[in-house]
Coordinates of C-alpha atoms in Angstrom, one line a residue:
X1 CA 11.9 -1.1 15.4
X2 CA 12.7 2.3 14.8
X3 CA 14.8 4.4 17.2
X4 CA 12.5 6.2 19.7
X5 CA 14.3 9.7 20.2
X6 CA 12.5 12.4 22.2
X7 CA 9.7 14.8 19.5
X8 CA 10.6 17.9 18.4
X9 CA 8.3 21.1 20.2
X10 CA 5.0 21.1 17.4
X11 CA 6.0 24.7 16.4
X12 CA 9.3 24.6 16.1
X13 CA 9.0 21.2 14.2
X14 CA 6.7 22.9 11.5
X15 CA 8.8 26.0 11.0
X16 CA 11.9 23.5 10.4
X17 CA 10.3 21.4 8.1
X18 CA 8.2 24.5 6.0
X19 CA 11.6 26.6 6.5
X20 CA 9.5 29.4 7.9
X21 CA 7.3 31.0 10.5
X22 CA 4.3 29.4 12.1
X23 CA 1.7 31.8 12.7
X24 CA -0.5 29.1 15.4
X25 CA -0.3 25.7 16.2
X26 CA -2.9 23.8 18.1
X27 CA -2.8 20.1 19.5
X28 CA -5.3 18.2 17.9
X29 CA -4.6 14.9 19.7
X30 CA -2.5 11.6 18.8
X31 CA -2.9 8.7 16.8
X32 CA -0.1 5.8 17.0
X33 CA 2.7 7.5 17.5
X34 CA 2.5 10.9 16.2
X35 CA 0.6 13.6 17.7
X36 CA -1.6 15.8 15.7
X37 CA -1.9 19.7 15.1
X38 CA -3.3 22.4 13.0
X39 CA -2.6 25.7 12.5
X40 CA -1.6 28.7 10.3
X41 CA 1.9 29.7 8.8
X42 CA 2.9 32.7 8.6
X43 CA 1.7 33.4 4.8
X44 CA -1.7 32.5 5.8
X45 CA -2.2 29.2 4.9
X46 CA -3.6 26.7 7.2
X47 CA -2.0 23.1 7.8
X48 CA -2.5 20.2 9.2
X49 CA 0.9 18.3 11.3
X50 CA 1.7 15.0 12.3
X51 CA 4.9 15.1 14.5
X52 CA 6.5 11.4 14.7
X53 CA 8.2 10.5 17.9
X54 CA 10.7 7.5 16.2
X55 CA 8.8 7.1 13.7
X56 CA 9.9 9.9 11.2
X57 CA 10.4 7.3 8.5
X58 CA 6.7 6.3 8.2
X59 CA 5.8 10.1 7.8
X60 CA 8.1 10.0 5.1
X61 CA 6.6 7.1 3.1
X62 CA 2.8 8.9 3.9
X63 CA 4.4 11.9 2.4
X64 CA 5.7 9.7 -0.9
X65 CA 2.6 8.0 -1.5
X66 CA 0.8 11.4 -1.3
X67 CA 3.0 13.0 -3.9
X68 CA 2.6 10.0 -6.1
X69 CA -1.1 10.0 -5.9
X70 CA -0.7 13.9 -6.7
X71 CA 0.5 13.2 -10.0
X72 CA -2.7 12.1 -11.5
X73 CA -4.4 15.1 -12.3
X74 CA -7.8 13.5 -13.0
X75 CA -7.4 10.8 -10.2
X76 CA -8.6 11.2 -6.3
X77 CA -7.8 14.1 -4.3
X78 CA -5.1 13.9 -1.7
X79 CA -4.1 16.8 0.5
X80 CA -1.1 18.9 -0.6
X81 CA 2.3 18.1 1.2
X82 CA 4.0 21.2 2.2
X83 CA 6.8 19.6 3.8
X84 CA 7.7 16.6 5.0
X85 CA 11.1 15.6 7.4
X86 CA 13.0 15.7 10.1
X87 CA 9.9 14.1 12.0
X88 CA 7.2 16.3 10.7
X89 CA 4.6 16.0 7.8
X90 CA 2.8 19.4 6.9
X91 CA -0.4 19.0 4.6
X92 CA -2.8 20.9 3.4
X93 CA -5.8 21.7 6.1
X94 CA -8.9 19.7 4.5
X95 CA -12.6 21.5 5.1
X96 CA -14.5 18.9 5.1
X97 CA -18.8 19.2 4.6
X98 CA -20.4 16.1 4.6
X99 CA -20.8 12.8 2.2
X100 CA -23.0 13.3 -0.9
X101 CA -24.6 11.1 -3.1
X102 CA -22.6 13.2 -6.0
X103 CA -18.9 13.1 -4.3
X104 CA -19.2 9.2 -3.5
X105 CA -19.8 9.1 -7.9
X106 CA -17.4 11.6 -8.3
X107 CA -15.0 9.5 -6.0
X108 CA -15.6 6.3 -7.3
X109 CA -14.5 7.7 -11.1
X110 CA -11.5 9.3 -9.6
X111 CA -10.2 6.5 -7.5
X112 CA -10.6 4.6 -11.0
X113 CA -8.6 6.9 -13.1
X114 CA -6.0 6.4 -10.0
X115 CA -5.6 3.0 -10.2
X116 CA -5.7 2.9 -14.0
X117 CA -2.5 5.0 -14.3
X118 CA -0.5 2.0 -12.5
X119 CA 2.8 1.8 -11.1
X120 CA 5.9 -0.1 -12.3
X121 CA 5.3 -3.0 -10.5
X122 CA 4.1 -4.2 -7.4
X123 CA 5.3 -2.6 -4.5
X124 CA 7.1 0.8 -4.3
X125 CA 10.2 2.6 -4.9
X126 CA 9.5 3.7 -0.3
X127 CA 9.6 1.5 2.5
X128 CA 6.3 1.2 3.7
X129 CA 4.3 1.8 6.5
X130 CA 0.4 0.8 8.1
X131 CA 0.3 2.9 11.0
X132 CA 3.4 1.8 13.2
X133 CA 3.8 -1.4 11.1
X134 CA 6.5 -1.6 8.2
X135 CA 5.5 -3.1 5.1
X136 CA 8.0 -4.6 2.8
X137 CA 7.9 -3.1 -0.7
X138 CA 10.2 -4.8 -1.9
X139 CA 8.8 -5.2 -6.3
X140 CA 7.6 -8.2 -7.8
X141 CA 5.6 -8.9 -11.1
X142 CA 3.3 -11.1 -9.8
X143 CA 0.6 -10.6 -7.3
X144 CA -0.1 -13.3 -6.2
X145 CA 2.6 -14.3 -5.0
X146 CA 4.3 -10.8 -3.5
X147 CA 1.0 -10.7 -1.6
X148 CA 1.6 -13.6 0.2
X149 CA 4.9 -12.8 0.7
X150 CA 5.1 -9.2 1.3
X151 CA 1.5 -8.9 2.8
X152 CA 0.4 -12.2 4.6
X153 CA 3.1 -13.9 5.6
X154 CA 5.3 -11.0 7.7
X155 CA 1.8 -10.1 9.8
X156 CA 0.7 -14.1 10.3
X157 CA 4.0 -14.7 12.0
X158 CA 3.4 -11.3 13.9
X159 CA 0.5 -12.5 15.2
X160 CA 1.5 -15.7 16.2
X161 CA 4.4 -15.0 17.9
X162 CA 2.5 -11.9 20.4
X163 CA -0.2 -14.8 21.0
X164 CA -3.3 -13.2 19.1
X165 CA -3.2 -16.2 16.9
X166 CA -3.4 -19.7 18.3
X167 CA -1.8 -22.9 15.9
X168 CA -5.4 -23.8 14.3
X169 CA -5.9 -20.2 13.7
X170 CA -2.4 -20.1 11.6
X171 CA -3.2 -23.5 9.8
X172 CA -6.3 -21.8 8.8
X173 CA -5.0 -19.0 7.4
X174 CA -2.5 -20.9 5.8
X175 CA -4.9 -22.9 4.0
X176 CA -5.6 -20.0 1.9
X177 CA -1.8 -19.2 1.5
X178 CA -1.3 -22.4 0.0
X179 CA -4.4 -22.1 -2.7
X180 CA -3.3 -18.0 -3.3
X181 CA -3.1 -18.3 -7.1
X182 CA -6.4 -20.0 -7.4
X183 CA -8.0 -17.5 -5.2
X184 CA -6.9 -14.6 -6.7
X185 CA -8.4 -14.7 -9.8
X186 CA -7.5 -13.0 -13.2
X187 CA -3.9 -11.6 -13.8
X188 CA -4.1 -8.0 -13.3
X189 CA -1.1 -5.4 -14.0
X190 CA 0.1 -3.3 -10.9
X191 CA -2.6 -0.6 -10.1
X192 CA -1.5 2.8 -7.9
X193 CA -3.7 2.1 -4.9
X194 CA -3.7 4.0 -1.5
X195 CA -3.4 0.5 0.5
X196 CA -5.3 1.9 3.7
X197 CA -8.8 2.8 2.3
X198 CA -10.4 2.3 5.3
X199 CA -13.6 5.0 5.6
X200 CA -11.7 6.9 8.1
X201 CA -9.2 7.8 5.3
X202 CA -11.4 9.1 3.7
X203 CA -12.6 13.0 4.4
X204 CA -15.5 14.3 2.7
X205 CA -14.4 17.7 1.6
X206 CA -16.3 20.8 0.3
X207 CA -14.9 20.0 -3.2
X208 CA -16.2 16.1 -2.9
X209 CA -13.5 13.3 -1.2
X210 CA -10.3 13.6 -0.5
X211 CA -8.3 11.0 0.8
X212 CA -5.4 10.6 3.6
X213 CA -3.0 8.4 5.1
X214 CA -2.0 6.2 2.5
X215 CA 0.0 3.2 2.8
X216 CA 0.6 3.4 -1.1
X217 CA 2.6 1.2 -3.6
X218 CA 1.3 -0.8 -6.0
X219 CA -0.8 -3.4 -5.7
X220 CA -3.7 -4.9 -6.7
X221 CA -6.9 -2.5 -7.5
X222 CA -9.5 -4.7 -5.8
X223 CA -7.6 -4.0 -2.9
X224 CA -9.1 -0.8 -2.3
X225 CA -12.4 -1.4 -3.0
X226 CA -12.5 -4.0 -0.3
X227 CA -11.0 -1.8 2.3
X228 CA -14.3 0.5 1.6
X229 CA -16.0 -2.1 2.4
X230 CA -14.3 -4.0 5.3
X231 CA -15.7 -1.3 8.0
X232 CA -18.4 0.6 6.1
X233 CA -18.0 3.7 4.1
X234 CA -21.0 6.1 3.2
X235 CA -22.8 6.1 0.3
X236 CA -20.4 2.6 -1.1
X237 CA -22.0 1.0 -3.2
X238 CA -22.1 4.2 -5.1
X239 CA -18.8 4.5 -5.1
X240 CA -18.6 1.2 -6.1
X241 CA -20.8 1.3 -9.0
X242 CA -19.6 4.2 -10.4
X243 CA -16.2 2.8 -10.4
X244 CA -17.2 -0.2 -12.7
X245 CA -18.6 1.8 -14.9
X246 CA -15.5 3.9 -15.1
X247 CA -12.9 0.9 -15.0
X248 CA -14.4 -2.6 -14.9
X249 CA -14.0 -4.9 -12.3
X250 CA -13.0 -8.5 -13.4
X251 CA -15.5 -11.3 -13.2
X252 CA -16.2 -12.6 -9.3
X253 CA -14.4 -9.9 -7.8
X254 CA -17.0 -10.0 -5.4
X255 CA -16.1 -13.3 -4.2
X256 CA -12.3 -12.4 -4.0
X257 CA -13.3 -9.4 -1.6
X258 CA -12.6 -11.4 1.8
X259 CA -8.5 -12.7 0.3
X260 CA -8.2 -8.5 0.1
X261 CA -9.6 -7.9 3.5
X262 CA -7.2 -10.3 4.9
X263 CA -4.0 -7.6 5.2
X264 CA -5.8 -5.0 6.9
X265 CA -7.1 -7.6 9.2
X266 CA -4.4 -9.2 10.3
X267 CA -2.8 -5.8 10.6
X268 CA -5.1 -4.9 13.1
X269 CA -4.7 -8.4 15.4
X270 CA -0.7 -6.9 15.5
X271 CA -1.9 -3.7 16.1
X272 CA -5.2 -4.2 18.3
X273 CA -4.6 -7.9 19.4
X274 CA -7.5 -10.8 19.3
X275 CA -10.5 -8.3 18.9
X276 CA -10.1 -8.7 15.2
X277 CA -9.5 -12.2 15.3
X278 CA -12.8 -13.7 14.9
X279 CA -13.4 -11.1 11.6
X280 CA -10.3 -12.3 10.2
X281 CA -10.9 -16.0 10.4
X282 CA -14.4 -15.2 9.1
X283 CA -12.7 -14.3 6.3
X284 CA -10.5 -16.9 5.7
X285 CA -13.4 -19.3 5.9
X286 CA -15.0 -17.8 3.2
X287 CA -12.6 -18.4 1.2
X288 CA -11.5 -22.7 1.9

């Protein structure tokens, strides 16, 4: 685990990483564990912080996968990243409005054009990070497999060794490890995906969607599209639709929906314990 040293004052931590003055800077609250602020800099614009106490290194992979979904200039909105280091990540403040019919199309074409520009394989060039949990992005060619390996396996063993997974819980899930290439349907090449599309990272700007705290590398496109789903996100199957139309969805990807869920699940048992075990064994059900 990283080491926990004590967190830089909010201000002072913002000045440092922008290399200038900070006009305001309010506490918004915490998450994990990295408090949250907003404010103004001393040119006028307004920001929004995360300040990592030990944990400096996942701010740095959020501020990577940002900058890499930046670079598709037709692809889904991200907030700009004014700085990011020495413990602090400075973006862009987001106005958000409200969810539209019209910005859940407009997202669902975007989020396409994202994934269509790829990566060089699966994985990422950045260790990763899901909220206080590292994620090995270590590249492979073949999805299948580096999701098992990279994805499943590391957050199974998690699991079972805090006690939020009990042996016929394991031998369940590793029923579907062992049947992975069958489930997983068409070969597909490495898409750029965010990774953590739950609907909270999602903000519903005055512009239409932007989207937030990525876990990006690449990885498989349906991977997103399930996250929308796994908790509910507004207007969906809009996005959803739109989407195919943009950049067709292979044949049963329906079906294949609960193998993508599976990640974020058992990420959540590590992080939340055996609330989210009875979802993720649902899953696994459906799918031996």
């Amino acid at each position: 685990m990283p080491h926990t040293t004590p967190a830089p004052e909010p201000a002072a931590a913002v000045a440092a990483a922008v290399s200038g003055d900070v006009r305001s800077c309010t506490r918004l609250g915490s998450s994990h564990a990295w408090t949250l602020h907003g404010g103004e800099l001393a040119d006028g614009r307004r920001f929004f912080a995360k300040i990592a106490d030990g944990y400096a290194e996942a701010l740095d992979s959020e501020a990577a996968g940002l900058r890499w979904f930046a670079e598709v200039s037709d692809g889904a909105a991200v907030p700009g990243v004014l700085a990011a280091g020495g413990g602090a990540l400075v973006l862009e403040q987001v106005d958000e409005a409200g969810p539209t019919a019209e910005a859940a199309d407009d997202l669902g074409r975007r989020l396409a054009a994202t994934h269509r520009a790829g990566a060089q394989s699966f994985g990422a060039a950045w260790p990763g990070w899901l909220a206080t949990l590292p994620l090995d992005n270590t590249p492979a060619d073949q999805w299948p497999e580096w999701y098992a390996r990279r994805r499943l396996l590391p957050y199974l063993r998690d699991a079972r060794d805090r006690g939020f997974l009990d042996s016929a819980d394991v031998a369940q899930l590793e029923r579907v490890l062992a049947r992975i290439g069958d489930l997983a349907g068409p070969d597909e090449p490495p898409a750029r995906i965010h990774g953590d599309l739950w609907s909270g990272n999602v903000l519903w700007g005055r512009g239409g969607a932007v989207l937030i705290d990525p876990a990006a590398h690449g990885g498989h496109r349906e991977t997103d599209l399930a996250m929308l789903r796994l908790f509910g996100a507004p207007h969906v199957q809009r996005v959803l639709a739109a989407y195919d139309e943009a950049f067709p969805l292979a044949a049963g990807w329906r079906e294949r929906v609960p193998l993508h869920q599976l990640h974020p699940l058992l990420a959540h048992v590590c992080l939340f314990g055996r609330s989210f075990r009875s979802q993720l064994l649902d899953a696994a059900r459906r799918l031996v």
